């Protein structure tokens, strides 16, 4: 079998995070790993009622194959919402429904990437995107990320060098609002600058936006797509964080010629997205359930975020720096360079607290002193006690410089 | 944008069938095109009841992200059914749940195909497979198909020539039971021969099997996978034709190392298949609804197939040959070479009957005198009157040799 594998398959391996996450699922462990929405918020009664109606009243269509582009009413409702709430000049023909945003990323690589093509990502960047880009055989160039997201000066510098060497990146990928993994948001002026640079170097901007509606503080920032006059931005949105992930529904928003290519690529990928799930999601919006539901999510996550920031402020050693996100699901911590968070993970698990190591989010292999922390999933009590424990783990790591220490010598907090 | 497209995207175009199917959706047309299950059979009451239960009682999981491999109980139920009803020596670790069999085909190309790799298909072959293989950049070799499926003598001859030229095909793809498009079934001795040849040339066999449970006549034939002692066969099954397509659920069955690669590829493609839909399908099986439901489908389609054969026998000119399928959804007709079924399609539409032209199922560009006919979707009355009309269209085509005739000169049946 080995000799028959594709180049892509030969380089595939289990995601590091995936293996770590298995550990964190133990019941006795307080997990700040993962990035799951809190199931306490799932609108079960409303969904059950809708699912029943959609099957009984529209079963001939909801249980049948659907069109590759997506259910027309759902596409229209999404387009209308993007116009109204996001200031985007789009209609339903600019919207392709996908089986989660991950499929949008896969279709992106199918439509634009030949093996060896250069693309640009932040350092760090979203792991799920980095993995599908790597599998497609891209050549990564990374740009520095600071408290306001991708640094445009570094971006320009990298592009200058690349084009000097005859390399023209196809696109840059970013999560500009409540970034995964860093939690930071790019301000408007920087978004404009990024779009100008993309224009100058004639490349696409891929704006992945699963979190922007989960804002707990500050004023909304306009999406890059809403500033796009050239059809240069490909935008990904999803119901996973504002409704439920189990329906596997997302949308790609782009110019019609690009949507057409995405549709051909999707036809080969899975023919169509579940008609049943699309009709459930449409009804959820059409019955007016979505906006109040988002408010419920914001109320809960805002409280958790406040608790989380308070806990980090109280318990984390001052050498450890962390972001203070205005929304989304994550904070991001940076330890002094001598701390190895991959090594520290074992000790954290022994102390019954988990996080996600930051290294896999860095395609250049750096970031071994970083970690991602999720605050949407743990209970309020878990946030309080888990951060106390993690603070102790971090202090011990700083004191003992874990990577030079034998496992047995390491004094663990209880 | 054009200059940024991948090689794959530059060659993408709307499937010919897809464009034709749009025409056939007109209400005044009797359509033997398409390949949809009949929605009259969709088990709405049972599905509605189950959907409600699965959301209310298991919502924390059914509405959440799931594992990439698929819902464990569903995988176990599928494996058990494959053991019991299909004689396969497999367990749940040999089963990967996908978003329809089309996704299985896409993952297959990701795991095994580099651009330029040779593979083998029948001539004709299933269009959805041919399209995803073409998009992945395969080099096709075709093997003759007769009334018993792929011809093993021609297969061996082609392989001899290929290997002589240093070309080692990665796999052969086939639908051995109630083939799409031909409706024919490969007998057991030929299946064994095919598997022996695959062993000799050390290639994989991809067995696509969406229809085998819809048998209306004759004895079941063992799947190629059930004869596989080497892990050489990759098998695709689906609920689309035996439950409902709208849930978008299928399974890939293969050796554990192959399933592991498929799982990595799926993680990049869409993270996971809808947990809600998997739990609905599992409950449908677990509550004992599936087997009686399949019997209901068989009862209806068997009647339609009998009517269809009777109609073709009565109305088709004797120069037109067609298959007499023992199951599945399709019959396949071959006209004398002078008939151009693509050109004839216009006349058929004007006479208010539709079929699918056979040419797109031939990756070598031949087959322009063939057509595929679906009997699961039309009503009994539509079968009777539609075949009378189509018989007239065929007779006119034979008489006038349509391709040399001006559109206006062609005398159409009313």
Coordinates of N, CA, C and O in Angstrom, one line a residue, chain A residues 1 4-9 12-15 18 36-37 39 42 44-45 47-48 51-52 55-56 59-60 62-65 68-69 99 102-103 106 110-114 131-132 135 170 202 204 240-241 244-248 257-258 261 263-265 267-277 280 377, chain B residues 1 4-9 12-15 18 36-37 39 42 44-45 47-48 51-52 55-56 59-60 62-65 68-69 99 102-103 106 110-114 131-132 135 170 202 204 240-241 244-248 257-258 261 263-265 267-277 280 377:
Chain A
X1 N 0.8 -1.2 0.0 CA 0.0 0.0 0.0 C 0.9 1.3 0.0 O 0.6 2.2 -0.8
X4 N 1.8 3.0 -3.1 CA 0.7 3.6 -3.9 C 0.3 4.9 -3.5 O -0.5 5.6 -4.1
X5 N 0.7 5.3 -2.3 CA 0.2 6.6 -1.7 C 0.7 7.8 -2.5 O 1.7 7.8 -3.1
X6 N -0.2 8.8 -2.4 CA 0.2 10.1 -3.1 C 1.2 10.9 -2.2 O 1.4 10.5 -1.1
X7 N 1.9 11.8 -2.9 CA 2.8 12.7 -2.1 C 2.1 13.3 -0.9 O 2.7 13.3 0.2
X8 N 0.9 13.8 -1.1 CA 0.1 14.4 -0.1 C -0.1 13.4 1.1 O 0.2 13.7 2.3
X9 N -0.4 12.1 0.8 CA -0.7 11.2 1.8 C 0.6 10.8 2.6 O 0.5 10.5 3.8
X12 N 1.1 13.1 5.3 CA 0.0 13.3 6.3 C 0.4 12.6 7.6 O 0.9 11.5 7.7
X13 N 0.0 13.3 8.7 CA 0.1 12.6 10.0 C -1.0 13.2 10.9 O -1.5 14.2 10.6
X14 N -1.2 12.4 12.0 CA -2.2 12.9 12.9 C -1.8 14.3 13.4 O -0.6 14.5 13.7
X15 N -2.7 15.2 13.5 CA -2.5 16.5 14.0 C -2.0 16.4 15.4 O -2.5 15.6 16.2
X18 N -4.7 17.0 17.8 CA -5.7 15.9 17.9 C -5.3 14.9 18.9 O -6.1 14.4 19.7
X36 N -14.4 24.2 21.5 CA -15.8 23.9 21.3 C -16.8 24.9 21.9 O -16.5 25.5 23.0
X37 N -17.9 25.2 21.2 CA -19.0 25.9 21.8 C -19.5 25.2 23.0 O -19.5 24.0 23.1
X39 N -22.1 23.3 25.1 CA -23.4 22.7 24.7 C -24.6 23.1 25.6 O -25.7 22.9 25.2
X42 N -26.9 25.1 23.5 CA -27.5 24.5 22.3 C -29.0 24.7 22.4 O -29.6 24.2 23.4
X44 N -31.9 23.3 22.0 CA -32.5 22.0 21.7 C -34.0 22.0 21.4 O -34.4 21.4 20.4
X45 N -34.7 22.7 22.3 CA -36.2 22.7 22.0 C -36.5 23.3 20.7 O -37.3 22.7 19.9
X47 N -34.6 23.6 18.0 CA -34.1 22.8 16.9 C -34.9 21.5 16.7 O -35.2 21.1 15.6
X48 N -35.4 20.9 17.8 CA -36.2 19.7 17.7 C -37.5 20.0 17.0 O -37.9 19.2 16.1
X51 N -36.7 20.7 13.3 CA -36.3 19.4 12.6 C -37.6 18.6 12.2 O -37.7 18.2 11.1
X52 N -38.5 18.5 13.2 CA -39.7 17.8 13.0 C -40.5 18.4 11.9 O -40.9 17.8 10.9
X55 N -38.9 18.1 8.4 CA -39.0 16.7 7.8 C -40.4 16.4 7.4 O -40.7 15.9 6.3
X56 N -41.4 16.7 8.3 CA -42.8 16.4 8.0 C -43.3 17.3 6.8 O -44.0 16.8 5.9
X59 N -40.3 17.3 3.6 CA -39.5 16.0 3.5 C -39.1 15.7 2.1 O -38.0 15.1 1.9
X60 N -40.0 15.9 1.1 CA -39.6 15.6 -0.3 C -38.3 16.3 -0.7 O -37.6 15.8 -1.5
X62 N -36.2 18.1 1.9 CA -35.2 18.1 2.9 C -34.5 16.8 3.0 O -33.3 16.7 3.5
X63 N -35.1 15.7 2.6 CA -34.5 14.4 2.7 C -33.9 14.0 1.3 O -33.3 12.9 1.2
X64 N -33.9 14.8 0.3 CA -33.5 14.5 -1.0 C -32.1 15.2 -1.3 O -31.6 16.0 -0.5
X65 N -31.4 14.8 -2.4 CA -30.2 15.5 -2.8 C -30.6 17.0 -3.0 O -31.7 17.3 -3.4
X68 N -25.7 21.9 -5.6 CA -24.4 22.1 -5.1 C -24.1 23.5 -4.5 O -23.4 23.6 -3.5
X69 N -24.8 24.5 -5.0 CA -24.6 25.9 -4.5 C -25.1 26.0 -3.1 O -24.7 26.9 -2.3
X99 N -19.9 22.4 3.8 CA -20.0 21.6 5.0 C -19.0 22.0 6.0 O -17.9 21.4 6.1
X102 N -14.2 24.5 7.2 CA -13.0 23.7 6.8 C -13.2 23.2 5.3 O -12.2 23.2 4.6
X103 N -14.4 22.9 4.9 CA -14.6 22.6 3.5 C -14.3 23.8 2.6 O -13.7 23.7 1.5
X106 N -10.7 23.8 2.0 CA -10.3 22.7 1.1 C -10.6 23.1 -0.3 O -9.8 23.0 -1.2
X110 N -8.2 23.7 -3.7 CA -8.5 23.0 -5.0 C -8.6 24.1 -6.1 O -8.1 23.8 -7.2
X111 N -9.2 25.2 -5.8 CA -9.4 26.2 -6.9 C -8.1 27.0 -7.1 O -7.8 27.4 -8.3
X112 N -7.3 27.2 -6.1 CA -6.1 28.2 -6.3 C -4.7 27.6 -6.2 O -3.8 28.2 -6.6
X113 N -4.6 26.4 -5.6 CA -3.2 26.0 -5.2 C -2.7 24.9 -6.1 O -3.3 23.8 -6.2
X114 N -1.6 25.1 -6.7 CA -0.8 24.0 -7.3 C 0.3 23.7 -6.3 O 0.8 24.6 -5.5
X131 N -3.0 23.1 8.2 CA -3.0 21.7 7.8 C -3.5 21.5 6.4 O -2.9 20.7 5.7
X132 N -4.6 22.1 6.0 CA -5.1 21.8 4.7 C -4.2 22.5 3.6 O -4.0 21.9 2.6
X135 N -1.2 20.2 3.3 CA -1.5 18.9 2.6 C -1.6 19.2 1.1 O -1.3 18.4 0.2
X170 N -0.3 33.5 -4.0 CA -1.6 33.5 -4.5 C -2.6 34.2 -3.5 O -3.5 34.9 -3.9
X202 N -1.3 42.2 -6.2 CA -2.3 41.4 -7.0 C -2.5 40.0 -6.4 O -2.4 39.0 -7.2
X204 N -5.0 37.5 -3.5 CA -6.2 37.4 -2.8 C -6.1 37.5 -1.3 O -5.0 37.2 -0.8
X240 N -21.4 27.6 13.1 CA -20.9 26.7 14.1 C -20.8 27.4 15.5 O -21.1 26.8 16.5
X241 N -20.4 28.7 15.5 CA -20.2 29.3 16.8 C -21.4 30.1 17.2 O -21.5 30.6 18.4
X244 N -25.1 26.0 16.0 CA -24.5 24.8 16.5 C -23.6 24.2 15.5 O -23.8 24.3 14.3
X245 N -22.5 23.6 15.9 CA -21.5 23.0 14.9 C -22.0 21.7 14.3 O -21.6 21.4 13.2
X246 N -22.9 21.0 15.0 CA -23.3 19.7 14.6 C -24.0 19.6 13.2 O -24.1 18.6 12.6
X247 N -24.6 20.8 12.8 CA -25.2 20.8 11.4 C -24.1 20.9 10.3 O -24.5 20.7 9.2
X248 N -22.9 21.3 10.7 CA -21.8 21.4 9.7 C -22.2 22.3 8.5 O -22.3 21.9 7.4
X257 N -17.5 34.8 -10.3 CA -16.6 33.8 -11.0 C -15.9 32.9 -10.1 O -15.7 31.7 -10.4
X258 N -15.5 33.4 -8.9 CA -14.9 32.5 -7.9 C -15.9 31.5 -7.3 O -15.6 30.3 -7.2
X261 N -16.3 28.6 -9.6 CA -15.2 27.6 -9.5 C -15.4 26.8 -8.2 O -15.1 25.6 -8.2
X263 N -18.1 26.1 -6.7 CA -19.2 25.1 -6.9 C -18.8 23.9 -7.7 O -19.1 22.8 -7.3
X264 N -18.0 24.1 -8.8 CA -17.5 22.9 -9.5 C -16.6 22.0 -8.6 O -16.7 20.8 -8.6
X265 N -15.8 22.7 -7.8 CA -14.9 21.9 -6.9 C -15.7 21.2 -5.8 O -15.4 20.1 -5.5
X267 N -18.8 20.1 -6.2 CA -19.5 19.0 -6.8 C -18.7 17.8 -6.8 O -19.2 16.7 -6.5
X268 N -17.4 17.9 -7.0 CA -16.5 16.8 -7.0 C -16.2 16.3 -5.5 O -15.9 15.2 -5.3
X269 N -16.4 17.2 -4.6 CA -16.0 16.9 -3.2 C -17.1 16.2 -2.4 O -16.7 15.3 -1.7
X270 N -18.3 16.6 -2.6 CA -19.4 15.9 -1.9 C -20.8 16.1 -2.5 O -21.8 15.9 -1.8
X271 N -20.8 16.5 -3.7 CA -22.1 16.8 -4.5 C -22.9 18.0 -3.9 O -23.2 18.9 -4.6
X272 N -23.2 17.9 -2.6 CA -24.0 19.0 -2.0 C -24.0 18.8 -0.5 O -23.7 17.7 0.0
X273 N -24.3 19.9 0.2 CA -24.4 19.9 1.7 C -25.8 19.4 2.1 O -26.8 19.7 1.4
X274 N -25.9 18.7 3.2 CA -27.2 18.2 3.7 C -28.3 19.2 3.5 O -28.3 20.3 4.1
X275 N -29.3 18.8 2.7 CA -30.5 19.7 2.5 C -31.3 19.8 3.8 O -31.8 20.9 4.2
X276 N -31.3 18.8 4.6 CA -32.0 18.8 5.9 C -31.4 19.8 6.8 O -32.1 20.7 7.4
X277 N -30.1 19.8 6.9 CA -29.4 20.7 7.9 C -29.6 22.2 7.4 O -29.7 23.1 8.2
X280 N -33.0 23.3 8.3 CA -33.1 23.6 9.7 C -32.5 24.9 10.1 O -33.2 25.8 10.7
X377 N -15.8 26.7 27.0 CA -16.2 25.4 27.4 C -16.2 25.1 28.9 O -17.1 24.5 29.4
Chain B
X1 N -8.0 37.4 -11.6 CA -8.3 36.1 -10.9 C -7.8 34.9 -11.8 O -7.2 34.0 -11.2
X4 N -4.5 33.4 -11.2 CA -4.3 32.8 -9.9 C -4.8 31.3 -9.8 O -4.5 30.6 -8.8
X5 N -5.6 30.9 -10.7 CA -6.3 29.6 -10.6 C -5.3 28.5 -10.7 O -4.3 28.5 -11.3
X6 N -5.6 27.4 -10.0 CA -4.8 26.2 -10.1 C -5.0 25.5 -11.4 O -6.0 25.7 -12.1
X7 N -4.1 24.6 -11.7 CA -4.3 23.7 -13.0 C -5.6 23.0 -12.9 O -6.4 23.0 -13.9
X8 N -6.0 22.5 -11.7 CA -7.3 21.8 -11.5 C -8.4 22.7 -11.9 O -9.3 22.3 -12.7
X9 N -8.4 23.9 -11.4 CA -9.5 24.9 -11.6 C -9.6 25.3 -13.0 O -10.7 25.5 -13.5
X12 N -11.7 22.8 -14.8 CA -13.0 22.6 -14.3 C -14.1 23.2 -15.2 O -13.9 24.3 -15.7
X13 N -15.2 22.5 -15.5 CA -16.3 23.1 -16.1 C -17.6 22.5 -15.6 O -17.5 21.4 -15.0
X14 N -18.7 23.1 -15.8 CA -19.9 22.5 -15.3 C -20.1 21.2 -16.0 O -19.8 21.0 -17.2
X15 N -20.5 20.2 -15.2 CA -20.7 18.8 -15.7 C -21.8 18.9 -16.8 O -22.8 19.6 -16.6
X18 N -25.1 18.1 -15.5 CA -25.7 19.1 -14.6 C -26.5 20.1 -15.5 O -27.6 20.5 -15.1
X36 N -32.4 10.1 -8.9 CA -32.8 10.4 -7.6 C -33.7 9.2 -7.0 O -34.5 8.7 -7.8
X37 N -33.6 8.9 -5.7 CA -34.6 8.0 -5.1 C -36.0 8.7 -5.1 O -36.0 9.9 -5.2
X39 N -39.1 10.3 -3.7 CA -39.4 10.9 -2.4 C -40.6 10.4 -1.7 O -40.8 10.5 -0.5
X42 N -39.7 8.3 1.2 CA -38.9 8.8 2.3 C -39.7 8.6 3.6 O -40.9 9.0 3.7
X44 N -40.8 9.8 6.4 CA -40.9 11.1 7.1 C -41.3 11.0 8.5 O -40.6 11.6 9.4
X45 N -42.3 10.2 8.8 CA -42.8 10.1 10.2 C -41.7 9.6 11.1 O -41.4 10.1 12.2
X47 N -38.4 9.5 10.6 CA -37.3 10.4 10.6 C -37.6 11.6 11.5 O -36.7 12.0 12.3
X48 N -38.8 12.1 11.4 CA -39.2 13.3 12.3 C -39.2 12.9 13.7 O -38.6 13.7 14.6
X51 N -35.5 12.5 14.7 CA -34.7 13.7 14.8 C -35.0 14.5 16.1 O -34.1 15.0 16.7
X52 N -36.3 14.5 16.4 CA -36.7 15.1 17.7 C -36.1 14.5 18.9 O -35.4 15.1 19.7
X55 N -32.2 15.1 19.0 CA -31.9 16.5 19.4 C -32.2 16.7 20.9 O -31.4 17.2 21.7
X56 N -33.4 16.2 21.4 CA -33.8 16.5 22.8 C -32.9 15.6 23.7 O -32.5 16.1 24.8
X59 N -28.7 16.0 22.5 CA -28.3 17.3 21.9 C -26.9 17.7 22.2 O -26.3 18.3 21.3
X60 N -26.4 17.5 23.4 CA -25.1 17.9 23.7 C -24.1 17.3 22.8 O -23.0 17.9 22.5
X62 N -25.2 15.5 19.6 CA -25.7 15.5 18.2 C -25.6 16.9 17.6 O -25.5 17.0 16.4
X63 N -25.5 17.9 18.4 CA -25.4 19.3 17.9 C -24.0 19.8 18.0 O -23.7 20.9 17.6
X64 N -23.1 19.0 18.5 CA -21.6 19.4 18.7 C -20.8 18.8 17.5 O -21.2 18.0 16.8
X65 N -19.5 19.3 17.5 CA -18.5 18.7 16.6 C -18.4 17.2 16.9 O -18.6 16.8 18.1
X68 N -13.6 12.7 13.6 CA -13.4 12.6 12.1 C -13.8 11.3 11.6 O -14.3 11.1 10.5
X69 N -13.5 10.2 12.4 CA -13.8 8.9 11.9 C -15.3 8.6 11.7 O -15.7 7.7 11.0
X99 N -19.2 12.2 4.1 CA -20.4 13.0 3.7 C -20.8 12.6 2.3 O -20.4 13.3 1.3
X102 N -19.5 10.4 -2.6 CA -18.7 11.3 -3.4 C -17.5 11.8 -2.6 O -16.4 11.9 -3.1
X103 N -17.7 12.0 -1.3 CA -16.5 12.4 -0.5 C -15.5 11.3 -0.4 O -14.3 11.5 -0.4
X106 N -13.4 11.6 -3.3 CA -12.5 12.7 -3.2 C -11.3 12.3 -2.3 O -10.2 12.6 -2.6
X110 N -7.2 12.1 -2.9 CA -6.2 12.8 -2.0 C -5.2 11.8 -1.5 O -4.0 12.1 -1.4
X111 N -5.6 10.6 -1.2 CA -4.7 9.6 -0.5 C -3.8 8.9 -1.6 O -2.7 8.6 -1.3
X112 N -4.4 8.7 -2.8 CA -3.6 7.9 -3.7 C -3.1 8.5 -5.0 O -2.3 8.0 -5.7
X113 N -3.7 9.7 -5.4 CA -3.4 10.2 -6.7 C -2.5 11.4 -6.7 O -2.7 12.4 -6.1
X114 N -1.4 11.3 -7.4 CA -0.6 12.4 -7.9 C -1.0 12.8 -9.3 O -1.4 11.9 -10.0
X131 N -15.4 12.5 -12.9 CA -15.2 13.9 -12.8 C -14.2 14.2 -11.7 O -13.3 15.1 -11.8
X132 N -14.3 13.5 -10.5 CA -13.3 13.8 -9.4 C -11.9 13.3 -9.8 O -10.9 13.9 -9.5
X135 N -10.5 15.8 -12.2 CA -10.0 17.0 -11.5 C -8.7 16.8 -10.8 O -7.9 17.7 -10.7
X170 N -2.7 2.9 -10.2 CA -2.9 2.8 -8.8 C -4.1 2.0 -8.4 O -4.0 1.2 -7.5
X202 N -0.5 -5.8 -8.7 CA -0.4 -5.0 -7.4 C -1.0 -3.7 -7.4 O -0.4 -2.6 -7.2
X204 N -4.9 -1.5 -6.5 CA -6.1 -1.5 -5.6 C -7.4 -1.7 -6.5 O -7.4 -1.3 -7.7
X240 N -27.8 6.6 0.9 CA -28.6 7.5 0.0 C -29.7 6.8 -0.7 O -30.8 7.3 -0.9
X241 N -29.5 5.5 -1.1 CA -30.5 4.8 -1.9 C -31.3 3.9 -1.0 O -32.4 3.4 -1.5
X244 N -32.2 7.8 3.0 CA -32.5 9.1 2.3 C -31.1 9.7 1.9 O -30.2 9.7 2.7
X245 N -31.1 10.4 0.8 CA -29.8 11.1 0.4 C -29.6 12.4 1.2 O -28.4 12.8 1.3
X246 N -30.7 13.0 1.7 CA -30.6 14.3 2.3 C -29.7 14.3 3.6 O -29.3 15.4 4.0
X247 N -29.4 13.2 4.2 CA -28.5 13.2 5.3 C -27.1 13.2 4.9 O -26.2 13.5 5.8
X248 N -26.8 12.9 3.7 CA -25.4 12.9 3.1 C -24.5 12.0 4.0 O -23.5 12.5 4.6
X257 N -4.8 0.7 7.9 CA -3.8 1.7 7.5 C -4.4 2.7 6.4 O -4.1 3.9 6.4
X258 N -5.3 2.2 5.6 CA -5.9 3.0 4.6 C -6.9 3.9 5.2 O -7.0 5.1 5.0
X261 N -5.3 6.9 6.8 CA -5.0 7.9 5.8 C -6.3 8.7 5.4 O -6.2 9.9 5.2
X263 N -8.8 9.2 7.1 CA -9.2 10.0 8.2 C -8.4 11.3 8.3 O -9.0 12.4 8.5
X264 N -7.1 11.2 8.1 CA -6.3 12.5 8.0 C -6.8 13.4 6.9 O -6.9 14.6 7.0
X265 N -7.1 12.7 5.7 CA -7.5 13.5 4.6 C -8.9 14.1 4.8 O -9.2 15.3 4.5
X267 N -10.1 15.0 7.8 CA -9.9 16.1 8.8 C -9.6 17.4 8.0 O -10.2 18.4 8.4
X268 N -8.8 17.4 7.0 CA -8.5 18.6 6.2 C -9.7 19.0 5.3 O -9.8 20.1 5.0
X269 N -10.5 18.0 5.0 CA -11.6 18.3 4.0 C -12.9 18.9 4.7 O -13.5 19.8 4.1
X270 N -13.3 18.4 5.9 CA -14.4 19.0 6.5 C -14.5 18.7 8.0 O -15.6 18.8 8.6
X271 N -13.4 18.4 8.6 CA -13.3 18.1 10.0 C -14.1 16.8 10.4 O -13.5 15.9 11.0
X272 N -15.4 16.8 10.2 CA -16.2 15.7 10.5 C -17.6 15.8 9.8 O -17.9 16.8 9.4
X273 N -18.2 14.6 9.7 CA -19.6 14.6 9.1 C -20.6 14.9 10.2 O -20.4 14.6 11.4
X274 N -21.7 15.6 9.9 CA -22.7 16.0 10.8 C -23.0 14.9 11.8 O -23.5 13.8 11.5
X275 N -22.8 15.2 13.1 CA -23.1 14.3 14.2 C -24.6 14.1 14.3 O -25.1 12.9 14.5
X276 N -25.4 15.1 14.0 CA -26.9 15.0 14.0 C -27.3 13.9 13.0 O -28.1 13.0 13.4
X277 N -26.9 14.0 11.8 CA -27.3 13.1 10.8 C -26.9 11.7 11.0 O -27.6 10.7 10.8
X280 N -29.1 10.3 13.7 CA -30.5 10.0 13.1 C -30.4 8.6 12.3 O -31.2 7.7 12.5
X377 N -37.7 7.3 -10.4 CA -38.3 8.6 -10.1 C -39.6 8.8 -10.8 O -40.6 9.3 -10.2

